[in-house]
Coordinates of C-alpha atoms in Angstrom, one line a residue:
X185 CA 5.3 -23.9 -39.7
X186 CA 5.0 -21.7 -42.8
X187 CA 5.8 -22.9 -46.3
X188 CA 9.3 -21.4 -46.2
X189 CA 10.2 -23.1 -43.0
X190 CA 8.9 -26.4 -44.4
X191 CA 11.1 -26.1 -47.4
X192 CA 14.2 -25.4 -45.2
X193 CA 13.4 -28.5 -43.1
X194 CA 12.9 -30.6 -46.2
X195 CA 16.3 -29.4 -47.5
X196 CA 17.9 -30.1 -44.2
X197 CA 16.6 -33.6 -44.2
X198 CA 17.9 -34.2 -47.7
X199 CA 21.4 -33.1 -46.8
X200 CA 21.4 -35.4 -43.7
X201 CA 20.0 -38.2 -45.8
X202 CA 22.9 -37.8 -48.2
X203 CA 25.5 -37.6 -45.4
X204 CA 24.2 -40.8 -43.9
X205 CA 25.1 -42.7 -47.0
X206 CA 28.8 -42.0 -46.7
X207 CA 29.8 -41.0 -43.1
X208 CA 30.0 -44.5 -41.6
X209 CA 32.1 -45.8 -44.5
X210 CA 34.7 -43.1 -45.1
X211 CA 37.5 -44.9 -43.3
X212 CA 36.8 -48.3 -44.9
X213 CA 36.6 -46.7 -48.3
X214 CA 39.9 -44.9 -48.2
X215 CA 41.9 -47.4 -46.3
X216 CA 40.7 -50.7 -47.8
X217 CA 38.6 -50.2 -50.9
X218 CA 41.0 -47.6 -52.5
X219 CA 43.9 -49.3 -50.7
X220 CA 45.5 -46.0 -49.6
X221 CA 46.2 -47.2 -46.0
X222 CA 45.2 -46.2 -42.5
X223 CA 47.4 -43.1 -42.5
X224 CA 45.6 -41.6 -45.5
X225 CA 42.2 -42.5 -44.0
X226 CA 43.1 -40.8 -40.8
X227 CA 44.4 -37.8 -42.7
X228 CA 41.0 -37.5 -44.5
X229 CA 39.2 -37.1 -41.1
X230 CA 41.8 -34.5 -40.1
X231 CA 41.3 -32.6 -43.4
X232 CA 37.5 -32.5 -42.7
X233 CA 38.2 -30.8 -39.4
X234 CA 40.9 -28.4 -40.7
X235 CA 38.8 -27.4 -43.7
X236 CA 35.9 -26.5 -41.4
X237 CA 38.2 -24.5 -39.1
X238 CA 39.6 -22.5 -42.1
X239 CA 36.3 -21.5 -43.7
X240 CA 34.0 -20.9 -40.7
X241 CA 35.6 -17.6 -39.6
X242 CA 34.9 -16.2 -43.1
X243 CA 31.5 -17.8 -43.4
X244 CA 29.9 -15.6 -40.7
X245 CA 30.9 -12.4 -42.4
X246 CA 29.7 -13.7 -45.8
X247 CA 26.3 -14.6 -44.4
X248 CA 26.0 -11.2 -42.7
X249 CA 26.9 -9.3 -46.0
X250 CA 25.4 -11.5 -48.6
X251 CA 22.6 -13.3 -46.7
X252 CA 22.5 -17.0 -45.8
X253 CA 21.0 -18.3 -49.1
X254 CA 23.8 -17.4 -51.5
X255 CA 26.4 -18.7 -49.0
X256 CA 24.5 -22.0 -48.6
X257 CA 24.2 -22.5 -52.4
X258 CA 28.0 -22.0 -52.8
X259 CA 28.6 -24.4 -49.9
X260 CA 26.3 -27.0 -51.4
X261 CA 27.9 -26.9 -54.8
X262 CA 31.4 -27.2 -53.2
X263 CA 30.2 -30.2 -51.1
X264 CA 28.6 -31.8 -54.2
X265 CA 31.8 -31.5 -56.2
X266 CA 33.8 -32.8 -53.2
X267 CA 31.5 -35.8 -52.7
X268 CA 31.5 -36.8 -56.4
X269 CA 35.2 -36.4 -56.8
X270 CA 35.7 -38.4 -53.5
X271 CA 33.8 -41.3 -55.0
X272 CA 36.0 -41.3 -58.1
X273 CA 39.3 -40.6 -56.4
X274 CA 42.0 -43.2 -56.6
X275 CA 45.1 -41.4 -55.2
X276 CA 46.0 -39.9 -51.9
X277 CA 46.2 -36.4 -53.4
X278 CA 42.8 -36.5 -55.0
X279 CA 41.2 -38.0 -51.9
X280 CA 42.6 -35.3 -49.6
X281 CA 41.6 -32.5 -52.0
X282 CA 38.1 -34.0 -52.3
X283 CA 37.8 -34.2 -48.5
X284 CA 38.8 -30.6 -48.2
X285 CA 36.0 -29.4 -50.6
X286 CA 33.5 -31.8 -48.9
X287 CA 34.5 -30.8 -45.4
X288 CA 34.4 -27.0 -46.1
X289 CA 31.0 -27.3 -47.8
X290 CA 29.5 -29.3 -45.0
X291 CA 30.9 -26.9 -42.3
X292 CA 29.3 -23.8 -43.9
X293 CA 26.0 -25.5 -44.4
X294 CA 25.4 -25.6 -40.6
X295 CA 25.5 -21.8 -39.8
X296 CA 23.8 -20.9 -43.2
X297 CA 20.8 -23.3 -42.5
X298 CA 20.7 -22.1 -38.9
X299 CA 20.5 -18.5 -40.0
X300 CA 17.7 -19.3 -42.4
X301 CA 15.8 -20.9 -39.6
X302 CA 16.3 -17.9 -37.4
X303 CA 15.1 -15.5 -40.2
X304 CA 12.0 -17.6 -40.8
X305 CA 11.0 -18.0 -37.2
X306 CA 10.0 -15.9 -34.2
X307 CA 11.1 -16.1 -30.6
X308 CA 8.0 -18.1 -29.9
X309 CA 8.5 -20.7 -32.6
X310 CA 12.3 -20.8 -32.7
X311 CA 12.8 -23.6 -30.2
X312 CA 10.3 -25.9 -32.1
X313 CA 12.0 -25.0 -35.4
X314 CA 15.4 -26.1 -34.2
X315 CA 14.0 -29.2 -32.5
X316 CA 12.4 -30.2 -35.8
X317 CA 15.8 -29.6 -37.6
X318 CA 17.6 -31.8 -35.1
X319 CA 14.9 -34.5 -35.4
X320 CA 15.1 -34.6 -39.2
X321 CA 18.9 -34.6 -39.1
X322 CA 19.0 -37.7 -37.0
X323 CA 16.2 -39.4 -38.9
X324 CA 17.9 -38.6 -42.2
X325 CA 21.3 -39.8 -41.1
X326 CA 19.8 -43.0 -39.7
X327 CA 17.8 -43.8 -42.8
X328 CA 20.7 -42.9 -45.1
X329 CA 23.1 -45.1 -43.2
X330 CA 20.6 -48.0 -43.2
X331 CA 20.1 -47.8 -46.9
X332 CA 23.8 -47.2 -47.6
X333 CA 24.7 -50.3 -45.6
X334 CA 22.6 -52.4 -47.9
X335 CA 24.0 -50.9 -51.1
X336 CA 27.7 -50.9 -50.2
X337 CA 30.0 -53.8 -50.9
X338 CA 33.7 -53.6 -49.8
X339 CA 34.7 -55.8 -52.7
X340 CA 33.4 -53.4 -55.3
X341 CA 34.7 -49.8 -55.5
X342 CA 31.7 -49.0 -57.7
X343 CA 29.3 -49.4 -54.9
X344 CA 31.0 -46.7 -52.9
X345 CA 31.1 -44.5 -56.0
X346 CA 27.3 -44.9 -56.1
X347 CA 27.0 -43.8 -52.4
X348 CA 29.0 -40.6 -53.0
X349 CA 27.1 -39.9 -56.2
X350 CA 23.8 -40.1 -54.2
X351 CA 25.3 -37.8 -51.6
X352 CA 26.2 -35.3 -54.3
X353 CA 22.8 -35.5 -55.8
X354 CA 21.2 -34.8 -52.4
X355 CA 23.2 -31.6 -52.1
X356 CA 22.2 -30.5 -55.6
X357 CA 18.6 -31.3 -54.8
X358 CA 18.9 -29.2 -51.7
X359 CA 20.1 -26.3 -54.0
X360 CA 16.9 -26.7 -56.0
X361 CA 14.7 -26.7 -52.8
X362 CA 16.4 -23.8 -51.1
X363 CA 16.2 -21.7 -54.2
X364 CA 12.4 -21.6 -53.9
X365 CA 12.6 -20.1 -50.4
X366 CA 11.7 -16.4 -50.1
X367 CA 13.5 -15.1 -47.1
X368 CA 11.6 -12.6 -44.9
X369 CA 13.1 -9.9 -42.8
X370 CA 14.8 -11.2 -39.7
X371 CA 12.4 -11.3 -36.7
X372 CA 14.0 -10.3 -33.4
X373 CA 13.5 -11.0 -29.7
X374 CA 13.7 -7.9 -27.5
X375 CA 16.1 -7.7 -24.7
X376 CA 19.1 -8.8 -26.7
X377 CA 22.4 -7.1 -27.2
X378 CA 22.5 -3.8 -29.0
X379 CA 22.9 -3.8 -32.8
X380 CA 26.5 -4.2 -33.9
X381 CA 28.1 -1.7 -36.3
X382 CA 29.8 -4.4 -38.2
X383 CA 30.7 -8.1 -38.3
X384 CA 34.0 -8.0 -36.4
X385 CA 35.0 -10.7 -34.1
X386 CA 36.0 -8.1 -31.5
X387 CA 32.4 -7.1 -31.1
X388 CA 31.2 -10.6 -30.8
X389 CA 33.9 -11.3 -28.1
X390 CA 32.6 -8.3 -26.3
X391 CA 29.3 -10.0 -25.6
X392 CA 30.0 -11.7 -22.3
X393 CA 26.9 -13.9 -22.5
X394 CA 28.0 -15.2 -26.0
X395 CA 31.5 -15.9 -24.8
X396 CA 30.2 -17.9 -21.8
X397 CA 27.9 -19.8 -24.1
X398 CA 30.8 -20.5 -26.4
X399 CA 32.8 -22.0 -23.5
X400 CA 29.8 -24.0 -22.4
X401 CA 29.3 -25.2 -26.0
X402 CA 32.9 -26.3 -26.2
X403 CA 32.5 -28.4 -23.1
X404 CA 29.2 -29.8 -24.4
X405 CA 30.6 -31.0 -27.7
X406 CA 33.9 -32.1 -26.2
X407 CA 32.3 -34.2 -23.4
X408 CA 29.6 -35.8 -25.6
X409 CA 29.7 -35.6 -29.4
X410 CA 33.5 -35.7 -29.4
X411 CA 33.5 -39.1 -27.6
X412 CA 30.8 -41.1 -29.5
X413 CA 32.9 -42.6 -32.2
X414 CA 36.3 -42.3 -30.5
X415 CA 36.9 -42.5 -26.7
X416 CA 33.5 -44.0 -25.7
X417 CA 33.5 -46.7 -28.3
X418 CA 37.2 -47.5 -27.6
X419 CA 36.3 -47.7 -23.9
X420 CA 33.3 -50.0 -24.6
X421 CA 35.4 -52.4 -26.6
X422 CA 38.5 -52.5 -24.4
X423 CA 37.0 -52.1 -20.9
X424 CA 33.5 -53.5 -21.2
X425 CA 34.2 -56.1 -23.9
X426 CA 31.4 -54.7 -26.1
X427 CA 31.0 -56.4 -29.5
X428 CA 30.8 -54.4 -32.7
X429 CA 27.2 -55.4 -33.1
X430 CA 26.4 -54.2 -29.6
X431 CA 28.2 -50.9 -30.4
X432 CA 25.9 -50.5 -33.4
X433 CA 22.9 -51.2 -31.1
X434 CA 24.1 -48.5 -28.8
X435 CA 24.4 -45.9 -31.6
X436 CA 20.9 -47.0 -32.8
X437 CA 19.6 -46.5 -29.3
X438 CA 21.0 -43.0 -29.2
X439 CA 19.2 -42.1 -32.5
X440 CA 16.0 -43.9 -31.5
X441 CA 15.7 -41.9 -28.2
X442 CA 16.2 -38.6 -30.1
X443 CA 13.6 -39.5 -32.8
X444 CA 11.1 -40.8 -30.3
X445 CA 11.5 -38.3 -27.4
X446 CA 12.3 -35.1 -29.3
X447 CA 8.8 -33.5 -29.3
X448 CA 7.8 -34.9 -25.9
X449 CA 10.9 -33.3 -24.5
X450 CA 10.2 -30.1 -26.3
X451 CA 7.0 -29.6 -24.4
X452 CA 8.9 -29.9 -21.2
X453 CA 11.7 -27.6 -22.3
X454 CA 9.7 -24.7 -23.8
X455 CA 8.3 -23.6 -20.5
X456 CA 11.5 -23.6 -18.5
X457 CA 14.6 -21.5 -18.3
X458 CA 17.2 -22.4 -20.9
X459 CA 20.1 -22.3 -18.4
X460 CA 18.3 -24.7 -16.1
X461 CA 17.6 -27.1 -19.0
X462 CA 21.3 -27.1 -20.0
X463 CA 22.2 -27.6 -16.3
X464 CA 19.9 -30.6 -16.2
X465 CA 21.6 -32.1 -19.3
X466 CA 24.9 -31.9 -17.4
X467 CA 23.4 -34.0 -14.6
X468 CA 21.8 -36.5 -17.1
X469 CA 25.2 -37.0 -18.8
X470 CA 26.9 -37.4 -15.4
X471 CA 24.5 -40.3 -14.8
X472 CA 25.4 -41.6 -18.3
X473 CA 29.1 -41.6 -17.4
X474 CA 28.5 -43.4 -14.1
X475 CA 26.5 -46.0 -16.1
X476 CA 29.4 -46.3 -18.5
X477 CA 31.7 -46.7 -15.6
X478 CA 29.7 -49.6 -14.3
X479 CA 29.7 -51.2 -17.8
X480 CA 33.5 -51.3 -18.0
X481 CA 34.7 -51.2 -14.3
X482 CA 31.9 -53.1 -12.6
X483 CA 31.9 -56.8 -12.0
X484 CA 28.6 -57.7 -13.5
X485 CA 27.9 -60.2 -16.3
X486 CA 28.6 -59.4 -19.9
X487 CA 24.8 -59.0 -20.5
X488 CA 24.6 -56.4 -17.7
X489 CA 27.7 -54.6 -19.1
X490 CA 26.2 -54.4 -22.6
X491 CA 22.8 -53.2 -21.2
X492 CA 24.6 -50.5 -19.2
X493 CA 26.6 -49.4 -22.3
X494 CA 23.6 -49.2 -24.5
X495 CA 21.8 -47.2 -21.7
X496 CA 24.7 -44.8 -21.7
X497 CA 24.2 -43.9 -25.4
X498 CA 20.4 -43.6 -24.7
X499 CA 21.0 -41.2 -21.9
X500 CA 23.2 -39.1 -24.1
X501 CA 20.4 -39.1 -26.7
X502 CA 17.9 -37.7 -24.1
X503 CA 20.3 -34.9 -23.3
X504 CA 20.8 -34.1 -27.0
X505 CA 17.0 -33.9 -27.4
X506 CA 16.9 -31.4 -24.6
X507 CA 19.7 -29.3 -26.1
X508 CA 18.5 -29.0 -29.7
X509 CA 15.6 -26.6 -28.9
X510 CA 17.7 -24.7 -26.3
X511 CA 21.2 -23.9 -27.4
X512 CA 20.8 -23.0 -31.1
X513 CA 17.8 -20.6 -30.4
X514 CA 19.8 -19.0 -27.6
X515 CA 22.7 -18.3 -29.9
X516 CA 20.2 -16.6 -32.3
X517 CA 18.6 -14.6 -29.5
X518 CA 22.0 -13.4 -28.2
X519 CA 22.9 -12.0 -31.7
X520 CA 22.3 -8.3 -32.5
X521 CA 19.9 -7.6 -35.3
X522 CA 21.4 -8.8 -38.6
X523 CA 24.3 -10.6 -36.9
X524 CA 22.8 -14.1 -36.6
X525 CA 25.1 -15.5 -39.4
X526 CA 28.2 -14.3 -37.6
X527 CA 27.1 -15.8 -34.2
X528 CA 26.0 -19.1 -35.8
X529 CA 29.3 -19.4 -37.6
X530 CA 31.2 -18.6 -34.4
X531 CA 29.3 -21.3 -32.5
X532 CA 29.9 -23.7 -35.3
X533 CA 33.6 -23.0 -35.1
X534 CA 33.5 -23.7 -31.4
X535 CA 31.8 -27.0 -32.2
X536 CA 34.4 -28.0 -34.8
X537 CA 37.2 -27.2 -32.3
X538 CA 35.6 -29.4 -29.7
X539 CA 35.0 -32.2 -32.2
X540 CA 38.7 -32.0 -33.3
X541 CA 40.1 -32.0 -29.7
X542 CA 37.6 -34.5 -28.2
X543 CA 38.7 -37.6 -30.1
X544 CA 42.4 -36.7 -29.8
X545 CA 42.1 -36.6 -26.0
X546 CA 39.4 -39.2 -25.4
X547 CA 40.5 -41.9 -27.8
X548 CA 43.8 -42.8 -26.1
X549 CA 42.2 -42.5 -22.7
X550 CA 39.2 -44.6 -23.5
X551 CA 41.4 -47.3 -24.9
X552 CA 43.9 -47.6 -22.1
X553 CA 43.1 -45.4 -19.1
X554 CA 39.7 -46.6 -18.3
X555 CA 39.0 -45.3 -14.8
X556 CA 40.7 -41.9 -15.4
X557 CA 38.6 -41.6 -18.6
X558 CA 35.3 -42.1 -16.8
X559 CA 36.3 -39.7 -13.9
X560 CA 37.5 -37.0 -16.3
X561 CA 34.3 -36.9 -18.4
X562 CA 32.1 -37.3 -15.3
X563 CA 33.7 -34.0 -14.1
X564 CA 33.2 -32.4 -17.5
X565 CA 29.5 -33.2 -17.3
X566 CA 29.2 -31.7 -13.9
X567 CA 31.1 -28.7 -15.3
X568 CA 28.3 -28.3 -17.8
X569 CA 25.9 -27.8 -15.0
X570 CA 28.1 -25.3 -13.3
X571 CA 28.7 -23.3 -16.5
X572 CA 25.0 -23.3 -17.4
X573 CA 24.0 -21.9 -14.0
X574 CA 26.7 -19.2 -14.4
X575 CA 25.5 -18.4 -17.9
X576 CA 21.9 -17.9 -16.6
X577 CA 23.1 -14.9 -14.6
X578 CA 24.3 -13.2 -17.8
X579 CA 21.0 -13.6 -19.7
X580 CA 18.0 -11.3 -19.7
X581 CA 14.7 -12.9 -18.6
X582 CA 13.5 -13.1 -22.2
X583 CA 16.7 -14.6 -23.5
X584 CA 16.6 -17.3 -20.8
X585 CA 12.9 -18.0 -21.1
X586 CA 11.1 -16.7 -24.2
X587 CA 7.8 -18.2 -23.1
X588 CA 7.6 -15.2 -20.6
X589 CA 6.2 -13.2 -23.6
X590 CA 3.3 -15.6 -24.0
X591 CA 2.7 -15.7 -20.3
X592 CA 2.4 -11.9 -20.0
X593 CA 0.1 -11.7 -23.0
X594 CA -2.3 -14.2 -21.4
X595 CA -2.1 -12.5 -18.0
X596 CA -2.9 -9.1 -19.5
X597 CA -5.8 -10.4 -21.7
X598 CA -4.1 -10.4 -25.0
X599 CA -2.3 -7.1 -25.0
X600 CA -0.2 -6.3 -28.1
X601 CA 3.0 -8.2 -28.1
X602 CA 5.2 -5.1 -28.6
X603 CA 3.8 -3.4 -25.5
X604 CA 4.2 -6.6 -23.4
X605 CA 7.8 -7.0 -24.5
X606 CA 8.5 -3.4 -23.7
X607 CA 7.0 -3.8 -20.2
X608 CA 9.0 -7.0 -19.6

């Protein structure tokens, strides 16, 4: 990695570290520490999602017109203000307004950072760059949550104020780090869509491969990420009798698999077609849902049920490690020159929609309709495989497998990359 990419990754790790301090404790802070009730706490989570859905359609155009760095700086300042005011808020109104600023800022960070990674990478290095980003995000969230858990005290509101102050400080530190990055001109992979004349959504929706990837992305986030802290955890507690400590172990297993396996998985992924990698993830997650079904619907011992439930989260982590160097680079390679910000924002919008709908559907099912819940999401996982195979037919050879460029260079004795790309 070059110096600019290293700075981007350091900044990404700092933001994840700051988020890890507060994300696990939002509900407890609002409902119990500030004594604003469960309804207000639930509304806070809703406001996060709504704020993201409101700002993301505009974020893409702003990134295309102004560049990712100014947009990211504005988003970070908004998130810092939201975090600091959240830690000081004592009424429902101020809590919800703070949540709106924090949620909007966090939502815009994702496509802005992703676009900076695209601009500072090449087709050959992009998968590794996004894998590193995902690795550092999970490591930062895990370390932040671990430290935050030792600092927080539900009997002292000041301890929560400290956590939100640290989060705000991390966002402002990221501003300082990002301001030192000198953005190069955007590198491109040949074989992509033709350059768009503007940033309109109509042009984006005219890209059939991107539309299919958006549908696939919705199913991915709906069937996995949207279930972690809602339907799957409710299912584990109600159907499998999983204790809260075992649930924490399962979440830790998910993060541990990602952190340990990320770069080993990357070597496997880089030489294979992206559509086939995503299809494999669907099959792995199908096995995960079958394992979860055994945990809650089987007749084994409690120890076996707990082991199966923890294994479910570990299998999800393996799939996530395979997706991180696959999906985000594919979004970038489908974007016309100069339009990466628009495409990243569109995909982030799809992700937010899935994360909003997923808990609303999966939560009630996981808590009460145990067998239908497992069957439903088993079918969604198999649907991922089907959609991935279908997407592969819309991709050019280089979009589906960028390593073809390297292979042709080696085969032709180190011919210039431009001529090899043209030939491919």
